Coordinates of N, CA and C in Angstrom, one line a residue:
M202 N -15.6 19.3 18.4 CA -15.5 17.8 18.3 C -16.8 17.2 18.7
V203 N -17.2 16.2 18.0 CA -18.5 15.5 18.3 C -18.2 14.4 19.2
K204 N -19.0 14.3 20.3 CA -18.9 13.2 21.2 C -20.1 12.3 21.0
Y205 N -19.8 11.0 20.8 CA -20.9 10.0 20.7 C -21.2 9.4 22.0
Q206 N -22.4 9.2 22.3 CA -22.8 8.7 23.6 C -23.1 7.2 23.5
D207 N -22.9 6.6 22.3 CA -23.1 5.2 22.1 C -22.0 4.3 22.6
E208 N -22.1 3.8 23.8 CA -21.1 3.0 24.4 C -21.0 1.6 23.7
T209 N -22.1 1.2 23.1 CA -22.0 -0.1 22.4 C -21.0 -0.1 21.2
L210 N -21.0 1.0 20.5 CA -20.1 1.2 19.4 C -18.6 1.2 19.9
D211 N -18.4 1.9 21.0 CA -17.1 2.0 21.6 C -16.6 0.6 22.0
R212 N -17.5 -0.2 22.7 CA -17.1 -1.6 23.1 C -16.9 -2.4 21.9
T213 N -17.6 -2.3 20.8 CA -17.4 -3.1 19.6 C -16.1 -2.8 19.0
F214 N -15.7 -1.6 18.8 CA -14.4 -1.3 18.2 C -13.3 -1.6 19.2
A215 N -13.5 -1.5 20.5 CA -12.4 -1.9 21.4 C -12.2 -3.4 21.3
A216 N -13.3 -4.2 21.2 CA -13.2 -5.6 21.1 C -12.5 -6.0 19.8
L217 N -12.8 -5.3 18.7 CA -12.2 -5.7 17.4 C -10.8 -5.2 17.3
S218 N -10.3 -4.4 18.2 CA -8.9 -3.9 18.1 C -7.9 -5.0 18.3
D219 N -8.2 -6.1 18.9 CA -7.2 -7.1 19.2 C -7.2 -8.2 18.1
P220 N -6.0 -8.6 17.6 CA -6.0 -9.6 16.5 C -6.5 -11.0 17.0
T221 N -6.3 -11.3 18.2 CA -6.7 -12.6 18.7 C -8.3 -12.7 18.7
R222 N -8.9 -11.6 19.2 CA -10.3 -11.5 19.2 C -10.9 -11.5 17.8
R223 N -10.3 -10.9 16.9 CA -10.7 -10.9 15.5 C -10.6 -12.3 14.9
A224 N -9.6 -13.0 15.3 CA -9.4 -14.4 14.8 C -10.5 -15.3 15.4
L225 N -10.8 -15.1 16.7 CA -11.9 -15.9 17.3 C -13.2 -15.6 16.6
L226 N -13.5 -14.4 16.3 CA -14.7 -14.0 15.5 C -14.7 -14.7 14.1
A227 N -13.6 -14.7 13.5 CA -13.5 -15.3 12.2 C -13.8 -16.8 12.3
R228 N -13.3 -17.5 13.3 CA -13.5 -18.9 13.5 C -15.0 -19.1 13.8
L229 N -15.6 -18.3 14.5 CA -17.1 -18.4 14.8 C -17.9 -18.1 13.6
G230 N -17.4 -17.3 12.7 CA -18.1 -17.0 11.4 C -18.1 -18.2 10.5
E231 N -17.2 -19.1 10.6 CA -17.1 -20.3 9.8 C -18.2 -21.4 10.1
R232 N -18.6 -21.4 11.4 CA -19.5 -22.4 11.9 C -20.6 -21.7 12.8
D233 N -21.7 -22.4 12.9 CA -22.8 -21.8 13.7 C -22.4 -21.7 15.2
S234 N -21.8 -22.7 15.7 CA -21.5 -22.7 17.2 C -20.2 -23.5 17.4
L235 N -19.4 -23.1 18.3 CA -18.2 -23.8 18.7 C -18.1 -23.8 20.2
S236 N -17.5 -24.9 20.8 CA -17.3 -24.9 22.2 C -16.0 -24.0 22.5
V237 N -15.8 -23.6 23.7 CA -14.7 -22.8 24.1 C -13.4 -23.6 23.8
S238 N -13.4 -24.9 24.1 CA -12.2 -25.6 23.8 C -11.9 -25.8 22.3
E239 N -12.9 -25.9 21.5 CA -12.7 -25.9 20.0 C -12.2 -24.6 19.5
L240 N -12.7 -23.5 20.1 CA -12.3 -22.2 19.7 C -10.8 -22.0 20.1
A241 N -10.4 -22.5 21.3 CA -9.1 -22.2 21.8 C -8.0 -23.1 21.1
Q242 N -8.4 -24.2 20.5 CA -7.5 -25.2 20.0 C -6.4 -24.7 19.1
P243 N -6.6 -23.8 18.1 CA -5.5 -23.4 17.3 C -4.6 -22.3 17.8
F244 N -4.9 -21.8 19.0 CA -4.2 -20.6 19.6 C -3.1 -21.1 20.6
A245 N -2.0 -20.5 20.5 CA -0.9 -20.9 21.4 C -1.0 -20.0 22.7
M246 N -2.1 -20.2 23.4 CA -2.3 -19.5 24.7 C -3.2 -20.4 25.6
S247 N -3.2 -20.0 26.8 CA -4.0 -20.8 27.8 C -5.5 -20.6 27.6
L248 N -6.2 -21.6 28.1 CA -7.7 -21.5 28.1 C -8.2 -20.3 28.9
P249 N -7.6 -20.0 30.1 CA -8.0 -18.8 30.8 C -7.8 -17.5 30.0
A250 N -6.7 -17.5 29.2 CA -6.5 -16.3 28.3 C -7.6 -16.2 27.2
I251 N -8.0 -17.3 26.7 CA -9.0 -17.3 25.7 C -10.3 -16.9 26.3
M252 N -10.6 -17.4 27.5 CA -11.8 -17.0 28.2 C -11.9 -15.5 28.5
K253 N -10.7 -14.8 28.8 CA -10.7 -13.4 28.9 C -11.1 -12.7 27.6
H254 N -10.5 -13.2 26.5 CA -10.9 -12.6 25.2 C -12.4 -12.8 25.0
L255 N -12.9 -13.9 25.3 CA -14.3 -14.2 25.1 C -15.2 -13.3 26.0
D256 N -14.7 -13.0 27.2 CA -15.4 -12.1 28.1 C -15.5 -10.7 27.4
V257 N -14.5 -10.2 26.8 CA -14.5 -8.9 26.1 C -15.5 -8.9 25.0
L258 N -15.4 -10.0 24.2 CA -16.3 -10.2 23.0 C -17.8 -10.3 23.5
S259 N -18.0 -10.9 24.6 CA -19.4 -11.1 25.2 C -19.9 -9.7 25.7
D260 N -19.0 -9.0 26.4 CA -19.4 -7.7 26.9 C -19.7 -6.7 25.8
A261 N -19.1 -6.9 24.6 CA -19.4 -6.0 23.5 C -20.6 -6.5 22.7
G262 N -21.1 -7.7 23.1 CA -22.3 -8.2 22.5 C -22.0 -8.9 21.2
L263 N -20.8 -9.2 20.9 CA -20.4 -9.8 19.6 C -20.5 -11.4 19.7
V264 N -20.5 -11.9 20.9 CA -20.5 -13.3 21.1 C -21.5 -13.7 22.1
A265 N -22.3 -14.7 21.9 CA -23.3 -15.2 22.9 C -22.8 -16.5 23.3
R266 N -22.8 -16.8 24.7 CA -22.4 -18.0 25.2 C -23.6 -18.8 25.8
E267 N -23.5 -20.1 25.7 CA -24.6 -20.9 26.2 C -24.0 -22.1 26.8
K268 N -24.3 -22.4 28.1 CA -23.8 -23.5 28.8 C -24.7 -24.7 28.8
T269 N -24.2 -25.8 28.4 CA -25.0 -27.1 28.4 C -24.2 -28.1 29.1
G270 N -24.6 -28.4 30.3 CA -23.8 -29.3 31.1 C -22.4 -28.6 31.5
R271 N -21.3 -29.3 31.1 CA -20.0 -28.8 31.3 C -19.4 -28.0 30.1
T272 N -20.2 -28.0 29.0 CA -19.7 -27.4 27.7 C -20.3 -26.1 27.5
V273 N -19.4 -25.1 27.2 CA -19.9 -23.7 26.9 C -19.7 -23.5 25.4
A274 N -20.9 -23.3 24.7 CA -20.9 -23.1 23.3 C -20.9 -21.6 23.0
C275 N -20.2 -21.2 22.0 CA -20.2 -19.7 21.6 C -20.7 -19.6 20.2
R276 N -21.5 -18.5 20.0 CA -21.9 -18.2 18.6 C -21.8 -16.7 18.4
L277 N -21.7 -16.4 17.1 CA -21.5 -15.0 16.7 C -22.9 -14.3 16.8
T278 N -22.9 -13.0 17.2 CA -24.0 -12.2 17.3 C -23.8 -11.0 16.4
A279 N -24.7 -10.8 15.4 CA -24.5 -9.8 14.4 C -24.8 -8.4 14.7
R280 N -25.7 -8.1 15.6 CA -26.2 -6.7 15.8 C -25.1 -5.7 16.1
P281 N -24.2 -5.9 17.0 CA -23.2 -4.8 17.2 C -22.3 -4.6 16.0
M282 N -22.0 -5.7 15.2 CA -21.2 -5.5 14.0 C -22.0 -4.7 13.0
E283 N -23.3 -4.9 12.9 CA -24.1 -4.1 12.0 C -24.1 -2.6 12.3
Q284 N -24.2 -2.3 13.6 CA -24.1 -0.9 14.0 C -22.7 -0.3 13.7
A285 N -21.7 -1.1 13.9 CA -20.3 -0.6 13.5 C -20.2 -0.4 12.0
M286 N -20.8 -1.3 11.2 CA -20.7 -1.2 9.7 C -21.5 0.1 9.3
N287 N -22.7 0.3 9.9 CA -23.5 1.5 9.6 C -22.7 2.8 9.9
W288 N -22.0 2.8 11.0 CA -21.2 3.9 11.3 C -20.0 4.1 10.3
L289 N -19.4 3.0 10.0 CA -18.3 3.1 9.0 C -18.8 3.5 7.6
N290 N -19.9 3.0 7.2 CA -20.5 3.3 5.9 C -20.7 4.8 5.7
R291 N -21.1 5.5 6.8 CA -21.3 7.0 6.6 C -20.0 7.6 6.2
Y292 N -18.9 7.2 6.8 CA -17.6 7.8 6.5 C -17.0 7.2 5.2
A293 N -17.4 6.0 4.8 CA -17.0 5.5 3.5 C -17.6 6.3 2.4
Q294 N -18.8 6.7 2.6 CA -19.5 7.5 1.6 C -18.8 8.9 1.4
F295 N -18.5 9.5 2.6 CA -17.8 10.8 2.6 C -16.4 10.6 1.8
W296 N -15.6 9.6 2.2 CA -14.3 9.5 1.5 C -14.5 9.1 0.0
S297 N -15.5 8.3 -0.3 CA -15.7 7.9 -1.7 C -16.0 9.2 -2.5
D298 N -16.9 10.0 -2.0 CA -17.2 11.3 -2.7 C -16.0 12.2 -2.9
N299 N -15.2 12.3 -1.8 CA -14.0 13.2 -1.9 C -12.9 12.6 -2.8
L300 N -12.8 11.3 -2.8 CA -11.8 10.6 -3.7 C -12.3 10.7 -5.2
D301 N -13.6 10.6 -5.4 CA -14.1 10.8 -6.8 C -13.8 12.2 -7.3
R302 N -14.0 13.2 -6.4 CA -13.7 14.6 -6.8 C -12.2 14.8 -7.1
L303 N -11.3 14.1 -6.3 CA -9.9 14.2 -6.5 C -9.5 13.6 -7.8
A304 N -10.1 12.4 -8.1 CA -9.8 11.7 -9.4 C -10.2 12.6 -10.6
A305 N -11.4 13.2 -10.5 CA -11.9 14.1 -11.5 C -10.9 15.3 -11.7
F306 N -10.4 15.9 -10.6 CA -9.5 17.0 -10.7 C -8.2 16.6 -11.3
V307 N -7.7 15.4 -11.0 CA -6.4 14.9 -11.6 C -6.6 14.6 -13.0
E308 N -7.7 14.1 -13.4 CA -8.0 13.8 -14.9 C -8.1 15.1 -15.7
D309 N -8.7 16.2 -15.1 CA -8.8 17.4 -15.7 C -7.5 18.3 -15.8
N310 N -6.7 18.1 -14.8 CA -5.4 18.8 -14.7 C -4.2 17.8 -14.6
P311 N -3.8 17.3 -15.8 CA -2.7 16.3 -15.7 C -1.4 16.9 -15.3
W312 N -0.6 16.1 -14.7 CA 0.8 16.5 -14.3 C 1.7 16.7 -15.5
P313 N 2.5 17.7 -15.5 CA 3.4 17.9 -16.7 C 4.3 16.7 -16.9
T314 N 4.5 16.3 -18.2 CA 5.3 15.1 -18.5 C 6.8 15.3 -18.4
N315 N 7.3 16.5 -18.7 CA 8.7 16.8 -18.6 C 8.9 18.0 -17.6
P316 N 9.0 17.6 -16.3 CA 9.2 18.7 -15.3 C 10.6 19.3 -15.5
Q317 N 10.6 20.6 -15.1 CA 11.9 21.3 -15.1 C 12.8 20.7 -14.1
S318 N 14.1 20.7 -14.4 CA 15.1 20.2 -13.5 C 15.2 21.1 -12.3
P319 N 15.4 20.6 -11.1 CA 15.5 21.5 -9.9 C 16.8 22.3 -10.0
P320 N 16.8 23.5 -9.4 CA 18.0 24.3 -9.4 C 19.1 23.6 -8.6
T321 N 20.4 23.8 -9.1 CA 21.5 23.2 -8.4 C 22.0 24.2 -7.3
P322 N 22.3 23.7 -6.2 CA 22.7 24.6 -5.1 C 24.1 25.2 -5.4
A323 N 24.4 26.4 -4.8 CA 25.7 27.0 -5.1 C 26.8 26.3 -4.3
S324 N 26.5 25.8 -3.1 CA 27.5 25.2 -2.3 C 26.9 24.0 -1.6
P325 N 27.8 23.0 -1.1 CA 27.3 21.8 -0.5 C 26.5 22.2 0.8
R326 N 26.9 23.3 1.5 CA 26.2 23.7 2.8 C 24.8 24.1 2.5
A327 N 24.5 24.5 1.3 CA 23.1 25.0 1.0 C 22.1 23.8 1.1
Q328 N 22.6 22.6 1.0 CA 21.7 21.4 1.0 C 21.2 21.1 2.4
A329 N 22.0 21.4 3.4 CA 21.6 21.1 4.8 C 20.5 21.9 5.2
S330 N 19.6 21.4 6.0 CA 18.5 22.2 6.6 C 19.1 23.1 7.6
P331 N 18.4 24.2 7.9 CA 18.9 25.2 8.9 C 19.0 24.6 10.3
S332 N 18.1 23.6 10.6 CA 18.2 23.1 12.0 C 19.3 22.1 12.1
R333 N 19.8 21.5 11.1 CA 20.9 20.5 11.1 C 22.2 21.1 10.6
G334 N 22.2 22.3 10.1 CA 23.3 22.9 9.5 C 24.6 23.0 10.4
G335 N 24.4 23.5 11.6 CA 25.5 23.7 12.5 C 25.8 22.5 13.4
S336 N 25.0 21.4 13.3 CA 25.1 20.3 14.3 C 25.8 19.1 13.6
A337 N 26.8 18.6 14.3 CA 27.4 17.4 13.8 C 26.9 16.2 14.6
R338 N 26.1 16.4 15.6 CA 25.6 15.3 16.4 C 24.5 14.5 15.7
G339 N 24.5 13.2 15.8 CA 23.6 12.4 15.1 C 22.4 12.1 15.9
R340 N 21.5 11.2 15.5 CA 20.3 10.9 16.2 C 20.6 10.1 17.5
K341 N 19.9 10.4 18.5 CA 20.1 9.7 19.8 C 19.6 8.3 19.7
R342 N 20.4 7.4 20.1 CA 20.0 6.0 20.0 C 19.4 5.5 21.4
S343 N 18.6 4.5 21.3 CA 18.0 3.9 22.5 C 19.1 3.0 23.2
T344 N 19.0 2.9 24.5 CA 19.9 2.1 25.3 C 19.5 0.6 25.1
P345 N 20.4 -0.3 25.2 CA 20.1 -1.7 25.0 C 19.1 -2.2 26.1
R346 N 18.4 -3.3 25.7 CA 17.4 -3.8 26.6 C 18.1 -4.4 27.9
G347 N 17.5 -4.3 29.0 CA 18.1 -4.8 30.3 C 17.8 -6.3 30.4
P348 N 18.4 -6.9 31.4 CA 18.2 -8.3 31.6 C 16.7 -8.7 32.0
S349 N 16.3 -9.8 31.6 CA 15.0 -10.3 31.8 C 14.9 -10.9 33.2
R350 N 13.7 -10.7 33.9 CA 13.6 -11.2 35.2 C 13.1 -12.7 35.2
K351 N 12.7 -13.2 34.0 CA 12.3 -14.6 33.9 C 13.5 -15.5 33.9
T352 N 13.3 -16.7 34.6 CA 14.4 -17.6 34.6 C 14.1 -18.9 33.9

């Protein structure tokens, strides 16, 4: 197994793993700079929660913040995203080559148009898998959710 020592890449993907943070980045991609309150406006969460998401994005280097008076402006930073895209492009090339070979194989070896009918089993018991053959017990179900502590 290959271990990468690049913590920047790890932080970038960790920051991108959350849908709220991806939405914040998308909003920043539409304009050059937005204040934190402008960024938070469409989200149904508190300003401190948005600030925590922005902290993660800033730690990953995806967002730069600049304070002017009482206003904190945020802007998108491209470098960590470029590093992530370079990493992904290496694997995209690998998969593209393999999928091209698979497509060529399928084109050269077409699937038969009239497959033979499957053999009919001798008895209904023959259809059951060996692990379920002697068991009449069904799948175990989850217990119902307990009461909420919120009032």
